[in-house]
Amino acid sequence: MPLRVTFELSDKDLRHFRSIMRHARHAARKTPEKKIVASARKLAAAVEAAEVPDFVRERLAHLPKLVAMLEDREWSLSGDNRDRIVSALAYFNEPVDLIPDSVPGLGFIDDAIMVELVVTELRPDIEAYDDFCAFRRKLDGRRKSAAARPAEAQASLEARRRDLHARMRRRRMRRRSARQRTPSSTRPFSLF
């Protein structure tokens, strides 16, 4: 019979995670993006190979999507949009975890918590990417490759990408505005 365990992160806990993320982002400024991406991939592979609780596996399954968002040439992230994803992955490049990954059953919990916080923060970006991928699949239908895509379909995909990038920025701005209008004692969590 499954056992449900829930916990709540206090404001103090969230400040702690923000501090860790700020440190990771600062340390990653001098780290090549490829190394940060490789670290995220390595963590995802380690979780896949390890015996971990399902809730950890479910959360860390988001890492490959974040990596795909950076590597998808047609999604074409650049500037602040790209920096947000790279910054989010920076934590997974840190050699020292809150809980060492080698601790059986518990080692990936801190990573799962950070992924949960990152995914919550990047929700507009992830939803836009999901919409883009769905649109591309529908557009391509049975085509084997993007090279076989007609020019009009390619133009349609590029227009959709621009619209989704704009939607991402609008949603982030609305969230940022809402946070600024909210008293600090009840302000929603933000990593960025």
Coordinates of C-alpha atoms in Angstrom, one line a residue:
M1 CA 0.0 0.0 0.0
P2 CA 1.5 3.4 -1.0
L3 CA 2.4 5.9 1.6
R4 CA 1.8 9.6 0.9
V5 CA 4.3 11.9 2.5
T6 CA 3.9 15.7 2.0
F7 CA 5.9 18.6 3.4
E8 CA 5.8 22.3 3.3
L9 CA 8.7 24.6 2.6
S10 CA 8.7 27.6 5.0
D11 CA 9.8 31.0 3.9
K12 CA 13.1 30.3 5.6
D13 CA 13.4 27.1 3.6
L14 CA 12.6 28.9 0.4
R15 CA 15.1 31.6 1.2
H16 CA 17.7 28.9 1.7
F17 CA 16.9 27.3 -1.8
R18 CA 17.1 30.8 -3.4
S19 CA 20.5 31.4 -1.8
I20 CA 21.7 28.0 -3.1
M21 CA 20.4 28.9 -6.6
R22 CA 22.0 32.3 -6.5
H23 CA 25.3 30.7 -5.5
A24 CA 25.0 28.1 -8.3
R25 CA 24.1 30.8 -10.9
H26 CA 27.1 32.9 -9.8
A27 CA 29.5 30.0 -10.0
A28 CA 28.1 29.0 -13.4
R29 CA 28.8 32.4 -15.0
K30 CA 32.3 31.2 -15.9
T31 CA 31.1 27.7 -16.8
P32 CA 30.5 26.9 -20.5
E33 CA 26.8 26.2 -21.2
K34 CA 27.8 22.8 -22.7
K35 CA 29.3 21.7 -19.3
I36 CA 26.1 22.8 -17.5
V37 CA 23.9 20.9 -19.9
A38 CA 26.2 17.8 -19.6
S39 CA 25.9 17.9 -15.8
A40 CA 22.1 18.0 -16.1
R41 CA 22.2 15.1 -18.5
K42 CA 24.5 13.2 -16.2
L43 CA 22.1 13.7 -13.3
A44 CA 19.1 12.6 -15.4
A45 CA 21.1 9.4 -16.4
A46 CA 22.1 8.7 -12.8
V47 CA 18.5 8.9 -11.6
E48 CA 17.4 6.7 -14.5
A49 CA 19.9 4.0 -13.4
A50 CA 19.4 4.3 -9.7
E51 CA 16.8 3.0 -7.3
V52 CA 15.0 6.2 -6.4
P53 CA 11.5 6.9 -5.1
D54 CA 8.9 7.6 -7.8
F55 CA 8.4 11.2 -6.7
V56 CA 12.1 11.9 -7.2
R57 CA 12.1 10.2 -10.6
E58 CA 9.0 12.1 -11.7
R59 CA 10.5 15.5 -10.9
L60 CA 13.9 14.8 -12.3
A61 CA 12.3 13.6 -15.6
H62 CA 11.9 17.3 -16.3
L63 CA 15.6 17.8 -16.8
P64 CA 15.7 16.3 -20.4
K65 CA 13.0 18.7 -21.4
L66 CA 14.9 21.7 -20.1
V67 CA 18.0 20.5 -22.0
A68 CA 15.8 20.0 -25.1
M69 CA 14.6 23.5 -24.9
L70 CA 18.2 24.7 -25.2
E71 CA 19.2 22.3 -27.9
D72 CA 16.2 22.5 -30.2
R73 CA 17.3 24.6 -33.1
E74 CA 13.8 25.3 -34.3
W75 CA 12.8 26.5 -30.8
S76 CA 15.8 28.9 -31.1
L77 CA 16.1 30.2 -27.5
S78 CA 18.4 33.2 -27.2
G79 CA 19.1 36.1 -24.8
D80 CA 17.2 36.2 -21.5
N81 CA 15.0 33.3 -22.6
R82 CA 18.1 31.1 -22.9
D83 CA 19.8 32.5 -19.9
R84 CA 16.8 31.6 -17.7
I85 CA 17.0 27.9 -18.6
V86 CA 20.8 27.8 -18.3
S87 CA 20.6 29.5 -14.9
A88 CA 18.0 27.0 -13.8
L89 CA 20.3 24.1 -14.8
A90 CA 23.3 25.7 -13.0
Y91 CA 22.4 24.1 -9.7
F92 CA 22.9 20.6 -11.2
N93 CA 26.4 21.5 -12.2
E94 CA 27.4 22.1 -8.5
P95 CA 29.8 19.4 -7.3
V96 CA 28.4 19.6 -3.7
D97 CA 24.7 18.7 -3.0
L98 CA 22.7 19.4 0.1
I99 CA 22.3 15.7 0.3
P100 CA 25.1 13.7 -1.6
D101 CA 23.6 11.7 -4.5
S102 CA 25.3 8.6 -3.2
V103 CA 23.0 8.4 -0.1
P104 CA 20.7 5.5 -1.0
G105 CA 17.0 6.5 -1.4
L106 CA 17.6 10.1 -0.2
G107 CA 20.5 11.4 -2.3
F108 CA 18.4 12.9 -5.1
I109 CA 15.7 14.5 -2.9
D110 CA 17.4 18.0 -2.8
D111 CA 17.7 17.7 -6.6
A112 CA 14.0 16.8 -6.9
I113 CA 13.0 19.8 -4.7
M114 CA 15.1 22.2 -6.8
V115 CA 13.7 20.8 -10.0
E116 CA 10.2 21.3 -8.6
L117 CA 11.0 24.9 -7.8
V118 CA 12.6 25.5 -11.2
V119 CA 9.7 23.9 -13.1
T120 CA 7.3 26.1 -11.1
E121 CA 9.3 29.2 -11.9
L122 CA 9.7 28.2 -15.6
R123 CA 6.1 27.1 -16.2
P124 CA 5.4 29.8 -18.9
D125 CA 8.6 28.7 -20.8
I126 CA 7.8 25.0 -20.5
E127 CA 4.2 25.4 -21.5
A128 CA 5.2 27.5 -24.6
Y129 CA 7.8 24.8 -25.6
D130 CA 5.2 22.0 -25.1
D131 CA 2.8 24.0 -27.4
F132 CA 5.5 24.5 -29.9
C133 CA 6.4 20.8 -30.0
A134 CA 2.7 19.8 -30.3
F135 CA 2.3 22.3 -33.2
R136 CA 5.4 21.0 -34.9
R137 CA 4.2 17.4 -34.6
K138 CA 0.8 18.3 -36.0
L139 CA 2.5 20.3 -38.8
D140 CA 4.9 17.5 -39.7
G141 CA 2.4 14.7 -39.5
R142 CA 4.0 11.7 -41.1
R143 CA 7.1 13.5 -42.4
K144 CA 10.4 11.8 -41.5
S145 CA 12.4 15.0 -41.1
A146 CA 12.2 18.8 -40.9
A147 CA 14.1 18.9 -44.2
A148 CA 11.0 17.6 -46.0
R149 CA 8.9 20.4 -44.6
P150 CA 7.5 22.7 -47.2
A151 CA 8.5 26.4 -47.1
E152 CA 5.0 27.5 -46.1
A153 CA 4.9 25.0 -43.2
Q154 CA 8.4 26.2 -42.1
A155 CA 7.2 29.8 -42.2
S156 CA 4.1 28.8 -40.1
L157 CA 6.3 27.1 -37.6
E158 CA 8.6 30.1 -37.3
A159 CA 5.6 32.4 -36.8
R160 CA 4.3 30.1 -34.1
R161 CA 7.7 30.1 -32.4
R162 CA 7.8 33.9 -32.4
D163 CA 4.2 34.1 -31.0
L164 CA 5.1 31.6 -28.2
H165 CA 8.3 33.4 -27.3
A166 CA 6.3 36.6 -27.0
R167 CA 3.6 34.8 -24.9
M168 CA 6.4 33.5 -22.6
R169 CA 7.7 37.0 -22.0
R170 CA 4.2 38.4 -21.4
R171 CA 3.4 35.7 -18.9
R172 CA 6.7 36.3 -17.1
M173 CA 6.1 40.0 -17.0
R174 CA 2.6 39.5 -15.5
R175 CA 4.0 37.1 -12.9
R176 CA 6.8 39.6 -12.0
S177 CA 4.3 42.5 -11.8
A178 CA 2.0 40.4 -9.5
R179 CA 5.0 39.6 -7.3
Q180 CA 5.9 43.3 -7.0
R181 CA 2.4 44.2 -6.1
T182 CA 2.2 41.5 -3.4
P183 CA 3.4 42.3 0.1
S184 CA 6.7 40.6 0.8
S185 CA 5.2 38.5 3.6
T186 CA 2.8 36.7 1.1
R187 CA 4.9 37.0 -2.1
P188 CA 5.1 33.9 -4.2
F189 CA 8.4 32.1 -4.5
S190 CA 10.8 33.1 -7.2
L191 CA 14.2 31.8 -8.1
F192 CA 15.0 34.5 -10.7

